[in-house]
Structure formats: C-alpha cells, structure tokens
Amino acid sequence: MTTKRTIRYKSVETKYMEERAQALSGLLNLDRRSFVKASLAAMGAAAAASLDTPFSFQPIRMAHADIGEGFRIAYISDSHLYERDLNDRFVNALLRAVDDVNALDPQPDFVLYGGDLAQLGQAKELDLGAQILKELKAPVRMMVGEHDWYLDMGEKWRALFGEPNYSFDHKGVHFVVLNSVVEADFWTARKMSPMERMKTVAGLDNGWQSSFTVGDAQREWLKTDLEAIPTKTPLVVFSHSPLYKLYKPWNFWTDDAEQVQAILKRFQRVTVVHGHTHQLLTNRIGNIHFHGMLSTAWPWPYAPEGLPELTVQMARPDPFNPQDGCGDGQIIVHPDGLADKLYNLWNRNPVTVKKTYLASKGKTDRPEGSPRSSY
Amino acid sequence: MMRTRTFAAHTASFLTLGLVLALGCDSDTPTPSGTPTAKPTAAKDTAPKDTPAEPTPPAASPTTASPTPTPAAATPAGVEVLLCDGETKTTVPAGTPGTAIAGALMSEWLAKHPEREWTTQVFERHGLKPAADNHALIGQGQGQTYGRVSEQDVLVWKTEVETLALAGARVFHNGDELGSTVGVSCDMCHPHAANTHPETYPKFQPQLGRVALLRDMINWCLEHPVRAQPLSADDPRMRALEAYMYAQRSGVTLAYGKH
C-alpha cells in the first residue's frame, strides 16, 4: 500500500484528462464492438478485485450497476449557442457534452435536451444545435427554453423539433414534456422588434419581461393527457423553468406552478426535472421531487432568497477554471419509479442526489456539500 | 412672411417657447416629459461611450432677443419651426400657441432620441439598490464656508451617484459596450451583479499569484470569459462598473481578503 504513494497524488484535471485521452485512444485503436467488450471486461475485473475504478468515470459505471430493471436517461441542457464564428466556446461545450453522453456504456435509453439550445433564437443557432445533437447515438427528446422561442415565437424551433409539449410512455413510466416559458405579451405596448423582445427575455435580470407560465391551454392539455393514467404510474415531467416558485426576479419561477402541481398531486411518484437555473437544485413539495439540470455554457449563482431547504449547493464555480460549474448528467429511474439525479460537473467530483434523500426528506443520503457557500 | 410675423407677434407664448426650448437643450436638466422623480440624469464624465449624443447648443441661444428662436419659414401648410439642435423640425398651423409648438418640437426630438430616457430604462429593467439616504442632514450647518445642507444638495448627491451606478448597470448588461468579441456580457454569469462580491477585495488571488482589487478581477473577466480588451483604471466604463457592483452590495459588511 505504500509503494504507490509516491505517485498517488494527481489533480482532478490531470486524472480526468488522462482517462479521457486513454478512452479516446482506445476508441481509435478498436472498433466499437471490441471496445465495448474490452471496457466491460476491464470493469468486471476491476469490480472483482474491488480495485478503484478510474476516478472521473467511476460514478457513471457505479450508477448503472445498481439499476436492476430500471433505466437511465442522460441530459444535456442550456447550451445557449451563438453561431460558431461569433462564439466557439459554447459550441465546444455542447460538443463536450455530446462526447460525454456518447461515451456512456451502455447507452442511456434516451437523451433529454433541457431547453435554451440557442442564445438569441436565431435560425442559424438552432440549426447548429440540431446538427450537433444529431451526433448523439441515443434518441433525443427535445424541450424548449425561452432563448429558443422569443425571436420568432417558436416558428423555427417547431419546424426543427415539433410541438413543444408532448407526452410518451417508456418502460412503464409516463413522461410529459412542457413548454413552461409562456410569457404574457410585454412587447406590443413597448413597440419592440422581435430581436428587442428576444434580448429582453434573454436577460435573466431584465424586469421588462413577464413571468413564466405553463398557461391555461397547456394545463388543460395536461389534465386531458393524464386523465387515463393510473395514480400508481410513475410520472416524470420535464419543464424548462422550475415548476415551483423560487425567485421571481430571475424567473426561477413558474407563475401558475401551484395549479400545475395540483394536476400532478394525485400521482404517488412524480419527478420534475427542469433546466433554466444552471445549478444543482433540489426540492420536494408533497409527492413531487424536483431536480435542476446543469448548463453546458455557464453556471448561475444561487438566488439571494427562496432556496429550497433540501438543496445542497454545488461548489462555488472558479472563474479561472473554464467550464467549472458546467456539465451534463443523468436521471436514473429505479424500478419503483423514483429517480436518482446525477450531476456530472465538469472539472469537479460528480454529485448524485439520491431518491432516498428526497424520500426521507433529507434525513438520509445527504449529498456532499461545498465548504464554501455562495456570497 | 406674413405667417412668420403672425407667429412672432405671440410675444407671451414665445417667451414660454424659449424657456422650454432652453430646457430641452440643457443636458443637466431632467427632461420635461413626466418621468419618475428618482430618475437621475446623465453626467458627462460617467456616461458610457455610446450614450446618445446630447443636442448641441446652437451658436445663438434661443433665449436671446432675436425675433424667432430659429429660422422659421412659412409654407402653405403652416409655420415650420426648427429646434435649437438645428435638425429637429416641425410644422404647425399659423397662430398655434407657443406652448403647443414647444410641445410638438419636444415630441419630435424625443421620438428621435428614445435613448434620452436611458437612466429610467436601465432602472426599470435591471433595478438598483438606492443610494444612502442623507435627508437627516437637511438644514444642518457644515461648520465651514458652505451653507446649510439643502434638500437640493441631498437630491444632487443621490442623483449623481445613482446615475454613475446605472451607467455601470448599462455597461454590465451590454457585450458591445464591454467590447466583447464573443457576445458575452457580465450579467450572463452575474445577474443583478450577484456573486461579484466587491466587499471581499482586495484579496490574495491564488490563481493570479498576487493581491487583486475589484478592478483587477473585472479586467480578468473582460480578458477571459468576455474576450474583450481590459479597461484602464480610470476608464469611465471601469468607474461605472465598480460603482454598480458596490451599489448592488449596499449594506453588506466589508470583509477584505475573504475567500
């Protein structure tokens, strides 16, 4: 045990980059089938010998070992793409997330894209995003964000990806995708051009815009959609904004959240996964478990008030560490219909918020917090 | 020419017109349109680089005794009146009262300069913590050559400092004013200047290997995530950015060196 000590310390970055390089060179040298075989064999051997699995890929591999008959969904969210000529950083970040998800073995059942693919809703930004997401090996389910919508009121987005609200069933779980970024008209009275409207919505702290809602029409649609679903069926809802009220000035907020929650109330197991907040965020209201998603573009600070009690804050991002506080992740749905939420923070240890943490209302399995709280 | 004379004959109305025109041309006076009282006005040394151009005062002031404020020409439709900026024109029927002419001219000018209300607009959009209230000082002597503190003094202090902070908010939220080459502005990571923690500077910044002031961190952000040129310490944009960040942390205890 002492023999290794001299070379034991390596920084997180070094380990990550080494393993990444190793994995990529492996891919170059092997065809896919042999690579899968080789990596499975290596994992098996490592598990049998109870050796440490590789540092940064460990949680991913450990996670699916416990799934049993459950399944996994990967997520990528809030990429805020500009055209590549203007800003290649956000583009590269989305490519990194696509690489991450494509490297998952076995592959997730599908990938949720959590909204805000574009920064200013422009056709070229959305086209670029769509093109990059086509590289994903697993099927993709799209959700819309306000940055995708308010230039042309969703015309381009719908042309690429279809209607923003829909539902589907997968392995006994009912999934609902909502457009929760419906804003009341603030632009006509101010005689705004489409781009002025878009830029107003694109500013998180721009008080000229309205609050997010799901809206009457979609709530009616949701009621109808859920009518025939038995109470015992596990429900997973995807919304861009959190379906509760956290902090209104930043639209970390859905104005008709209570009405939506009332529709979901009769179900015994409900998980809501949302984008928009770019941070680790955990909440529980009644039977509804809420989880945030990470952004690939930049992290948001925590709101100055209204933070749910169950939220364990992620580490304060280091501005000197590019892409710190950003990432992607997974939703691990267990056979009982409850879900673990994995935050794959780039440049940091990944964090898993387990279903038992929320089920016990924070009494067990508390995720590891950061010693430095936000300012 | 008859019409011009008719217009000039409205002496009383003309005096009003002259006053309103003078107001419209004075950059340090709030605009006459009904705006909130808290709205500060532009201070020249703090205004960001593309602050809308103030109207240039004409060589001959409209308040001088010339018979018309500016060349006014009679047309078949009415009287053409020119504002003291030398550009803004409007045409009114002969015999229109001077106040109405002034109102029409101001509307024309405001329509051409929507950004004139920039402080109000920035405040409505992004908010600002109010500057400290100094009303308790009104009426007190200062123990020196200055007289007692007046309500006007207190208003000026507040207006001026809030204007600088609002100029900062404006730069903070605008990638073009920051000079970003990648479309990134400060608010994209720091809504309402959250997480800029100016109260913790100066502090030793291990990543830089030296003690950093707030402006050093602003410049670091400008050069890296924003991909812009750094600003000199006395650049009006730097002064405004610092003012905004400090304003937004009003009430927080200073804790220099805090990590």
XYZ file of C-alpha atoms in Angstrom:
634
model
C 0.000 0.000 0.000
C 2.939 2.335 0.436
C 4.501 1.501 -2.904
C 2.020 3.591 -4.849
C 2.103 6.538 -2.528
C 4.796 8.487 -4.326
C 2.738 8.771 -7.477
C -0.622 8.816 -5.799
C -1.453 12.491 -5.956
C -2.756 13.795 -9.206
C -5.078 16.729 -9.648
C -8.652 16.198 -10.698
C -7.862 17.758 -14.040
C -4.848 15.562 -14.654
C -6.768 12.409 -13.846
C -9.683 13.435 -15.972
C -7.548 14.344 -18.950
C -5.508 11.139 -18.658
C -8.561 8.950 -18.571
C -10.175 10.854 -21.349
C -7.093 10.507 -23.524
C -6.941 6.799 -22.716
C -10.573 6.279 -23.597
C -10.236 8.185 -26.831
C -7.094 6.373 -27.920
C -8.894 3.156 -27.112
C -11.666 4.173 -29.451
C -9.157 4.894 -32.190
C -7.463 1.549 -31.868
C -10.517 -0.665 -31.582
C -13.714 -0.979 -33.476
C -16.765 -0.299 -31.334
C -17.701 -3.876 -30.571
C -14.225 -4.828 -29.350
C -14.028 -1.594 -27.373
C -17.254 -2.344 -25.560
C -16.033 -5.872 -24.864
C -12.676 -4.632 -23.653
C -14.113 -1.980 -21.371
C -16.711 -4.358 -19.929
C -14.004 -6.921 -19.243
C -11.840 -4.305 -17.580
C -14.715 -3.156 -15.428
C -15.573 -6.697 -14.444
C -12.000 -7.401 -13.471
C -11.801 -4.181 -11.514
C -15.053 -4.926 -9.703
C -13.996 -8.495 -8.912
C -10.713 -7.339 -7.448
C -12.530 -4.446 -5.723
C -9.974 -2.119 -7.169
C -10.598 1.564 -7.568
C -12.317 2.176 -10.824
C -10.986 5.105 -12.836
C -11.532 8.324 -10.998
C -13.775 10.518 -13.090
C -15.749 7.840 -14.860
C -16.443 5.921 -11.669
C -19.882 7.332 -10.783
C -21.260 6.607 -14.203
C -20.190 3.000 -14.050
C -21.235 2.540 -10.437
C -24.605 4.090 -11.134
C -25.787 1.627 -13.711
C -24.569 -1.309 -11.668
C -27.437 -0.703 -9.213
C -30.222 -0.080 -11.661
C -31.660 -3.535 -11.840
C -34.704 -3.269 -14.043
C -34.706 0.495 -14.040
C -33.224 2.589 -16.789
C -31.159 5.688 -17.382
C -31.726 8.909 -19.204
C -28.893 11.287 -19.983
C -29.449 15.013 -20.129
C -27.793 17.983 -21.776
C -29.203 21.449 -21.204
C -28.862 25.214 -21.634
C -26.134 25.404 -24.275
C -27.011 28.977 -25.357
C -25.354 28.631 -28.732
C -24.286 31.572 -30.800
C -23.100 30.986 -34.317
C -19.743 29.269 -34.317
C -17.992 32.264 -35.938
C -19.073 34.534 -33.098
C -18.501 32.252 -30.128
C -16.874 28.851 -30.367
C -16.731 28.334 -26.595
C -20.400 27.486 -26.154
C -20.251 25.280 -29.243
C -17.266 23.367 -27.867
C -19.047 22.936 -24.549
C -22.041 21.302 -26.233
C -19.662 19.068 -28.199
C -18.051 18.043 -24.911
C -21.454 17.077 -23.503
C -22.272 15.080 -26.624
C -18.944 13.266 -26.223
C -19.766 12.549 -22.578
C -23.136 11.045 -23.415
C -21.823 9.076 -26.368
C -19.138 7.617 -24.096
C -21.737 6.167 -21.706
C -21.711 2.423 -21.877
C -24.294 1.066 -22.020
C -26.040 3.926 -23.718
C -28.920 5.711 -21.970
C -32.445 4.889 -23.155
C -32.741 8.433 -24.442
C -31.219 11.885 -24.035
C -33.277 14.806 -22.773
C -32.274 18.183 -24.162
C -33.421 20.643 -21.484
C -34.007 23.840 -23.500
C -32.108 27.027 -24.397
C -30.273 25.389 -27.251
C -29.838 28.852 -28.829
C -28.844 32.131 -27.207
C -30.957 34.502 -29.312
C -33.369 32.085 -31.015
C -31.793 32.644 -34.424
C -32.288 30.076 -37.175
C -28.542 29.578 -37.600
C -28.071 28.974 -33.874
C -30.891 26.422 -33.742
C -29.693 24.723 -36.931
C -26.193 24.443 -35.483
C -27.579 22.958 -32.272
C -29.751 20.480 -34.145
C -26.771 19.442 -36.234
C -24.593 18.830 -33.156
C -27.320 16.897 -31.324
C -27.600 14.581 -34.339
C -24.203 13.235 -33.285
C -25.814 11.638 -30.246
C -26.099 7.883 -30.577
C -29.161 7.613 -28.317
C -32.536 9.060 -29.302
C -33.083 12.687 -28.269
C -36.176 14.234 -26.666
C -36.306 17.997 -27.042
C -37.616 20.600 -24.624
C -37.912 24.290 -25.419
C -36.449 27.220 -23.463
C -37.144 30.932 -23.628
C -33.935 31.600 -25.578
C -35.205 29.316 -28.346
C -38.620 30.922 -28.576
C -38.933 34.688 -28.404
C -37.313 35.782 -31.665
C -39.906 34.154 -33.947
C -42.258 32.821 -31.248
C -41.083 29.267 -31.754
C -41.503 29.050 -35.513
C -38.002 27.774 -36.276
C -37.857 25.569 -33.192
C -41.141 23.872 -34.093
C -40.015 23.403 -37.681
C -36.935 21.561 -36.393
C -38.296 19.664 -33.423
C -42.115 19.679 -33.498
C -44.587 20.839 -30.877
C -43.024 21.864 -27.560
C -45.454 19.942 -25.330
C -45.970 16.205 -25.705
C -46.035 13.007 -23.705
C -44.903 9.426 -24.129
C -44.604 6.179 -22.198
C -41.338 4.393 -21.645
C -40.886 1.149 -19.692
C -43.924 1.773 -17.520
C -43.163 5.417 -16.791
C -45.294 8.223 -18.203
C -43.230 11.168 -19.431
C -44.563 14.672 -20.032
C -42.636 17.498 -21.683
C -43.999 21.006 -21.112
C -43.338 24.446 -22.531
C -43.181 26.333 -19.235
C -41.763 29.578 -20.654
C -45.013 31.114 -21.879
C -44.857 34.853 -21.127
C -47.678 37.392 -21.303
C -47.247 39.992 -24.066
C -44.926 42.735 -22.792
C -43.564 43.679 -26.219
C -46.516 45.129 -28.142
C -47.043 48.036 -25.762
C -43.322 48.853 -25.923
C -43.298 48.514 -29.731
C -40.373 46.113 -29.573
C -38.869 44.468 -32.632
C -38.594 40.661 -32.492
C -34.888 40.974 -31.635
C -35.586 43.510 -28.882
C -38.172 41.117 -27.468
C -35.675 38.252 -27.682
C -32.912 40.210 -25.991
C -35.260 41.305 -23.216
C -36.206 37.691 -22.476
C -32.572 36.624 -22.833
C -31.574 38.872 -19.925
C -32.140 36.881 -16.746
C -32.365 40.055 -14.657
C -34.388 42.074 -17.153
C -37.507 43.274 -15.355
C -39.288 44.331 -18.561
C -40.341 40.767 -19.290
C -43.257 38.845 -17.795
C -43.155 35.761 -15.595
C -43.005 32.246 -16.995
C -46.214 30.235 -17.073
C -47.423 26.900 -18.390
C -50.646 28.678 -19.308
C -54.331 27.761 -19.426
C -54.189 25.903 -22.728
C -51.323 23.642 -21.735
C -52.732 22.962 -18.274
C -55.962 21.792 -19.943
C -53.902 19.634 -22.282
C -52.010 18.219 -19.284
C -55.243 17.361 -17.451
C -56.569 15.554 -20.513
C -53.267 13.780 -21.085
C -53.128 12.473 -17.518
C -56.821 11.544 -17.268
C -56.384 7.924 -18.272
C -53.119 7.403 -16.364
C -53.486 5.371 -13.154
C -52.365 7.023 -9.907
C -49.724 4.351 -9.359
C -47.936 5.002 -12.637
C -44.646 6.796 -12.071
C -44.662 10.206 -13.691
C -41.657 12.192 -14.929
C -42.263 15.781 -16.041
C -39.737 17.883 -17.932
C -40.116 21.657 -17.782
C -37.602 24.349 -18.646
C -38.354 26.516 -15.608
C -38.711 25.005 -12.145
C -42.390 24.151 -11.606
C -42.355 25.952 -8.284
C -41.682 29.471 -7.041
C -38.089 30.110 -6.107
C -37.035 33.631 -7.135
C -39.249 35.772 -9.308
C -36.729 38.450 -10.452
C -34.770 35.793 -12.355
C -37.773 33.724 -13.473
C -36.522 30.854 -11.299
C -40.258 30.635 -11.109
C -43.438 29.442 -12.821
C -46.349 31.739 -12.147
C -49.033 29.046 -12.304
C -46.875 26.460 -10.509
C -49.491 25.704 -7.842
C -52.094 24.927 -10.488
C -49.715 22.575 -12.306
C -48.727 20.912 -9.024
C -52.439 20.401 -8.265
C -52.808 18.439 -11.503
C -49.815 16.247 -10.567
C -50.871 15.840 -6.950
C -52.874 12.604 -7.225
C -49.870 10.655 -8.530
C -47.824 8.810 -5.936
C -44.451 9.198 -7.595
C -43.709 12.342 -9.569
C -40.296 13.647 -10.604
C -39.933 17.061 -12.223
C -36.651 17.793 -13.975
C -36.048 21.376 -15.083
C -33.391 23.470 -16.809
C -33.002 27.268 -16.719
C -31.315 27.522 -13.306
C -27.879 26.194 -14.414
C -27.118 24.742 -10.985
C -27.608 21.866 -8.585
C -31.097 22.405 -7.210
C -33.254 20.025 -5.176
C -36.760 20.449 -3.846
C -39.735 18.412 -2.721
C -43.345 19.579 -2.499
C -45.777 16.856 -1.408
C -45.012 13.808 -3.508
C -43.281 15.801 -6.199
C -39.489 15.612 -6.372
C -37.765 18.463 -8.231
C -34.282 18.428 -9.742
C -32.391 21.075 -11.699
C -30.032 20.496 -14.607
C -26.555 21.838 -15.284
C -25.831 24.109 -18.212
C -23.050 23.454 -20.688
C -22.495 27.208 -21.185
C -22.225 28.904 -17.783
C -23.394 28.425 -14.174
C -25.834 30.818 -12.495
C -25.280 31.998 -8.936
C -27.774 30.824 -6.332
C -30.714 33.184 -5.853
C -30.370 35.532 -2.860
C -33.571 34.171 -1.333
C -36.109 31.381 -1.695
C -33.635 28.490 -1.941
C -35.409 25.183 -1.093
C -34.309 23.642 2.197
C -33.335 20.348 0.574
C -30.911 21.976 -1.851
C -27.274 21.223 -1.118
C -25.376 23.866 -3.043
C -22.800 22.878 -5.607
C -19.307 24.248 -5.185
C -18.869 27.907 -5.978
C -17.559 27.940 -9.559
C -13.966 29.037 -10.022
C -13.852 31.696 -12.740
C -10.242 30.774 -13.523
C -11.287 27.235 -14.352
C -13.048 27.283 -17.711
C -16.313 25.306 -17.715
C -16.273 24.929 -13.933
C -19.838 24.684 -12.656
C -20.991 23.462 -16.058
C -21.704 19.919 -17.128
C -24.356 17.390 -18.047
C -25.756 14.391 -16.247
C -28.187 11.574 -15.889
C -31.535 10.639 -14.460
C -31.547 7.113 -13.120
C -35.076 5.767 -12.887
C -35.392 2.907 -10.414
C -37.890 0.030 -10.669
C -40.054 1.717 -8.013
C -40.424 4.734 -10.308
C -38.348 7.135 -8.218
C -35.238 8.659 -9.695
C -31.672 9.486 -8.695
C -30.256 12.604 -10.273
C -26.611 12.647 -11.292
C -24.903 15.981 -11.840
C -21.822 15.368 -13.940
C -19.954 18.561 -13.056
C -17.060 19.013 -15.422
C -13.816 19.648 -13.507
C -15.380 18.577 -10.180
C -16.453 15.413 -8.464
C -19.872 14.394 -9.763
C -22.779 14.696 -7.323
C -25.686 12.272 -7.072
C -28.885 13.328 -5.361
C -30.453 10.007 -4.450
C -34.150 9.204 -4.403
C -33.745 8.172 -0.769
C -32.518 11.672 0.114
C -35.765 13.175 -1.124
C -37.970 10.290 0.039
C -36.611 10.711 3.578
C -36.996 14.492 3.307
C -33.275 14.962 3.751
C -32.714 12.548 6.657
C -30.541 10.070 4.768
C -28.067 10.109 1.896
C -27.390 13.813 2.042
C -25.151 14.712 -0.928
C -21.744 16.103 -0.113
C -21.917 19.878 0.034
C -19.329 22.513 -0.648
C -17.427 24.044 2.288
C -17.789 27.475 0.660
C -21.316 28.802 0.442
C -22.256 31.394 -2.142
C -21.684 35.042 -1.266
C -43.638 86.038 -44.336
C -46.992 87.145 -43.098
C -47.280 83.969 -41.126
C -43.869 84.353 -39.611
C -44.818 87.752 -38.400
C -48.050 86.403 -37.004
C -46.107 83.827 -35.059
C -43.599 86.354 -33.770
C -46.432 88.522 -32.565
C -47.370 85.972 -29.918
C -44.879 87.513 -27.546
C -46.075 85.937 -24.329
C -46.270 82.484 -25.868
C -42.890 82.954 -27.420
C -41.271 83.551 -24.060
C -42.623 80.213 -22.866
C -41.373 78.564 -26.018
C -37.915 79.978 -25.456
C -37.821 78.617 -21.931
C -38.969 75.149 -22.922
C -36.526 75.045 -25.784
C -33.744 76.024 -23.401
C -34.766 73.187 -21.101
C -34.728 70.735 -23.957
C -31.189 71.709 -24.822
C -29.746 71.640 -21.324
C -28.098 68.288 -20.771
C -28.065 68.655 -16.986
C -31.776 69.216 -16.593
C -34.349 66.443 -16.395
C -36.487 66.199 -19.498
C -39.791 67.953 -19.218
C -41.803 64.827 -20.011
C -43.332 63.283 -16.898
C -40.707 60.902 -15.565
C -40.274 59.406 -12.081
C -38.657 61.780 -9.609
C -35.954 59.243 -8.799
C -34.730 59.331 -12.366
C -31.174 60.607 -12.433
C -29.773 62.389 -15.433
C -26.668 61.799 -17.456
C -23.403 63.019 -16.032
C -20.967 63.701 -18.816
C -17.823 62.210 -17.272
C -19.550 58.942 -16.445
C -21.677 58.337 -19.479
C -20.795 55.198 -21.402
C -19.241 55.594 -24.775
C -22.368 55.367 -26.844
C -24.520 57.492 -24.631
C -26.874 59.221 -27.027
C -25.430 62.428 -28.261
C -26.648 65.384 -26.311
C -28.161 68.016 -28.549
C -25.531 70.543 -29.429
C -26.413 74.007 -28.200
C -26.676 76.344 -31.150
C -24.352 79.278 -31.562
C -27.198 81.665 -30.915
C -29.247 80.719 -27.886
C -32.993 80.717 -28.399
C -33.377 82.779 -25.255
C -31.654 85.776 -26.839
C -33.734 88.614 -28.126
C -33.813 87.582 -31.777
C -37.339 87.735 -33.139
C -37.538 83.982 -33.831
C -35.810 81.195 -31.939
C -34.527 79.644 -35.136
C -35.191 80.235 -38.776
C -38.869 79.703 -39.263
C -40.256 79.528 -42.753
C -43.800 79.902 -43.871
C -45.117 77.119 -46.045
C -48.573 76.716 -47.473
C -49.308 74.172 -44.710
C -48.245 76.379 -41.810
C -45.158 77.534 -39.977
C -42.041 75.443 -39.968
C -40.171 75.675 -36.660
C -36.655 74.466 -36.027
C -35.413 73.338 -32.618
C -32.124 74.704 -31.298
C -30.362 71.446 -32.226
C -30.508 72.735 -35.797
C -32.119 69.492 -37.013
C -35.452 68.841 -35.370
C -38.274 70.458 -37.302
C -42.000 70.550 -37.062
C -44.712 72.335 -38.985
C -47.652 73.921 -37.192
C -50.637 75.945 -38.411
C -50.255 79.661 -38.142
C -51.491 81.054 -34.867
C -50.643 77.965 -32.842
C -49.836 78.919 -29.242
C -46.148 78.815 -28.352
C -46.611 76.137 -25.705
C -48.182 73.809 -28.260
C -45.342 74.459 -30.686
C -42.813 73.722 -27.947
C -44.667 70.523 -27.048
C -44.698 69.395 -30.667
C -40.987 70.108 -31.005
C -40.118 68.211 -27.854
C -42.189 65.230 -29.013
C -40.303 65.258 -32.295
C -36.982 65.408 -30.505
C -37.874 62.672 -28.013
C -39.074 60.429 -30.833
C -35.678 60.854 -32.471
C -33.830 60.200 -29.214
C -35.574 57.315 -27.457
C -32.374 56.657 -25.512
C -32.715 60.067 -23.848
C -34.563 58.230 -21.091
C -31.769 55.713 -20.621
C -31.475 56.055 -16.872
C -35.194 55.369 -16.446
C -34.973 52.450 -18.842
C -31.945 50.890 -17.154
C -33.619 51.304 -13.761
C -36.855 49.702 -14.951
C -35.057 46.771 -16.499
C -32.339 45.953 -14.011
C -33.211 47.837 -10.831
C -30.676 49.391 -8.497
C -30.282 49.417 -4.758
C -30.948 53.022 -3.669
C -28.015 55.144 -2.544
C -27.830 56.032 1.143
C -30.478 58.489 2.369
C -28.972 61.757 3.569
C -32.230 63.567 4.335
C -31.332 63.737 8.039
C -28.624 66.258 7.135
C -31.006 68.778 5.594
C -30.893 72.071 7.469
C -27.661 71.267 9.284
C -24.711 73.596 9.042
C -21.398 72.259 7.846
C -19.046 74.262 10.112
C -17.300 75.841 7.166
C -17.831 78.226 4.297
C -20.641 76.204 2.784
C -24.124 76.978 3.970
C -26.622 74.591 5.443
C -27.320 71.330 3.619
C -30.352 71.857 1.456
C -32.858 69.434 0.008
C -31.305 70.242 -3.359
C -27.868 69.128 -2.094
C -29.215 65.803 -0.891
C -31.051 65.254 -4.160
C -27.974 66.043 -6.232
C -25.762 63.693 -4.217
C -28.199 60.821 -4.647
C -28.952 61.509 -8.294
C -25.324 61.789 -9.316
C -24.131 58.636 -7.581
C -27.105 56.585 -8.756
C -26.507 57.808 -12.306
C -22.957 56.500 -12.189
C -24.195 53.148 -10.874
C -26.883 52.993 -13.577
C -24.251 53.749 -16.201
C -22.441 50.744 -14.747
C -25.558 48.578 -14.985
C -25.841 49.588 -18.603
C -22.254 48.620 -19.453
C -22.569 45.452 -17.344
C -25.522 44.246 -19.424
C -24.125 45.107 -22.842
C -21.476 42.995 -24.539
C -20.931 45.675 -27.196
C -20.124 48.377 -24.650
C -17.785 45.965 -22.891
C -16.103 45.285 -26.218
C -16.829 41.551 -26.132
C -15.804 39.672 -29.246
C -17.920 36.641 -28.306
C -21.278 38.195 -27.411
C -20.773 37.764 -23.673
C -21.717 40.349 -21.036
C -21.230 40.390 -17.261
C -24.896 39.710 -16.442
C -24.714 36.330 -18.177
C -22.918 34.948 -15.084
C -23.807 37.695 -12.594
C -27.494 38.663 -12.788
C -28.068 41.812 -10.702
C -24.278 41.712 -10.113
C -24.773 38.615 -7.927
C -21.598 36.789 -6.975
C -19.299 39.721 -7.798
C -18.679 40.200 -4.024
C -16.824 43.553 -4.249
C -16.712 43.635 -0.436
C -14.096 40.838 -0.434
C -11.430 42.858 -2.275
C -8.564 43.411 -2.023
C -7.683 39.770 -1.560
C -4.876 37.436 -2.446
C -5.965 35.691 -5.611
C -4.012 32.428 -5.773
C -4.771 31.994 -9.461
C -3.069 35.334 -10.185
C -0.370 34.925 -7.528
C -0.940 38.412 -6.185
C -3.372 40.635 -4.382
C -6.256 41.647 -6.618
C -8.548 44.641 -6.447
C -12.082 44.504 -7.768
C -10.912 46.198 -10.958
C -8.277 43.506 -11.485
C -10.979 40.865 -11.376
C -13.184 42.904 -13.695
C -10.309 43.063 -16.143
C -9.615 39.373 -15.748
C -13.212 38.624 -16.661
C -13.054 41.053 -19.573
C -9.979 39.368 -20.995
C -11.100 35.773 -20.481
C -14.816 34.899 -20.451
C -15.824 38.168 -22.150
C -12.852 38.188 -24.535
C -12.548 41.975 -24.611
C -9.701 44.418 -24.076
C -9.006 45.241 -20.416
C -10.010 48.726 -19.252
C -7.702 51.274 -17.674
C -8.452 52.041 -14.035
C -9.886 55.469 -14.863
C -11.855 54.397 -17.922
C -15.410 55.737 -17.489
C -16.715 52.218 -18.051
C -14.478 50.796 -15.314
C -15.559 53.534 -12.878
C -19.195 52.868 -13.732
C -18.857 49.081 -13.425
C -17.252 49.404 -9.999
C -19.960 51.827 -8.901
C -22.698 49.398 -9.967
C -21.162 46.406 -8.208
C -20.623 48.309 -4.966
C -24.131 49.763 -5.177
C -25.655 46.298 -5.502
C -23.871 45.137 -2.330
C -25.061 48.083 -0.270
C -25.422 47.069 3.371
C -23.010 44.118 3.191
C -20.127 44.292 5.659
C -16.706 44.919 4.168
C -14.537 41.823 4.555
C -11.380 42.373 2.578
C -9.396 39.219 1.994
C -12.456 36.945 2.334
C -12.454 33.766 0.268
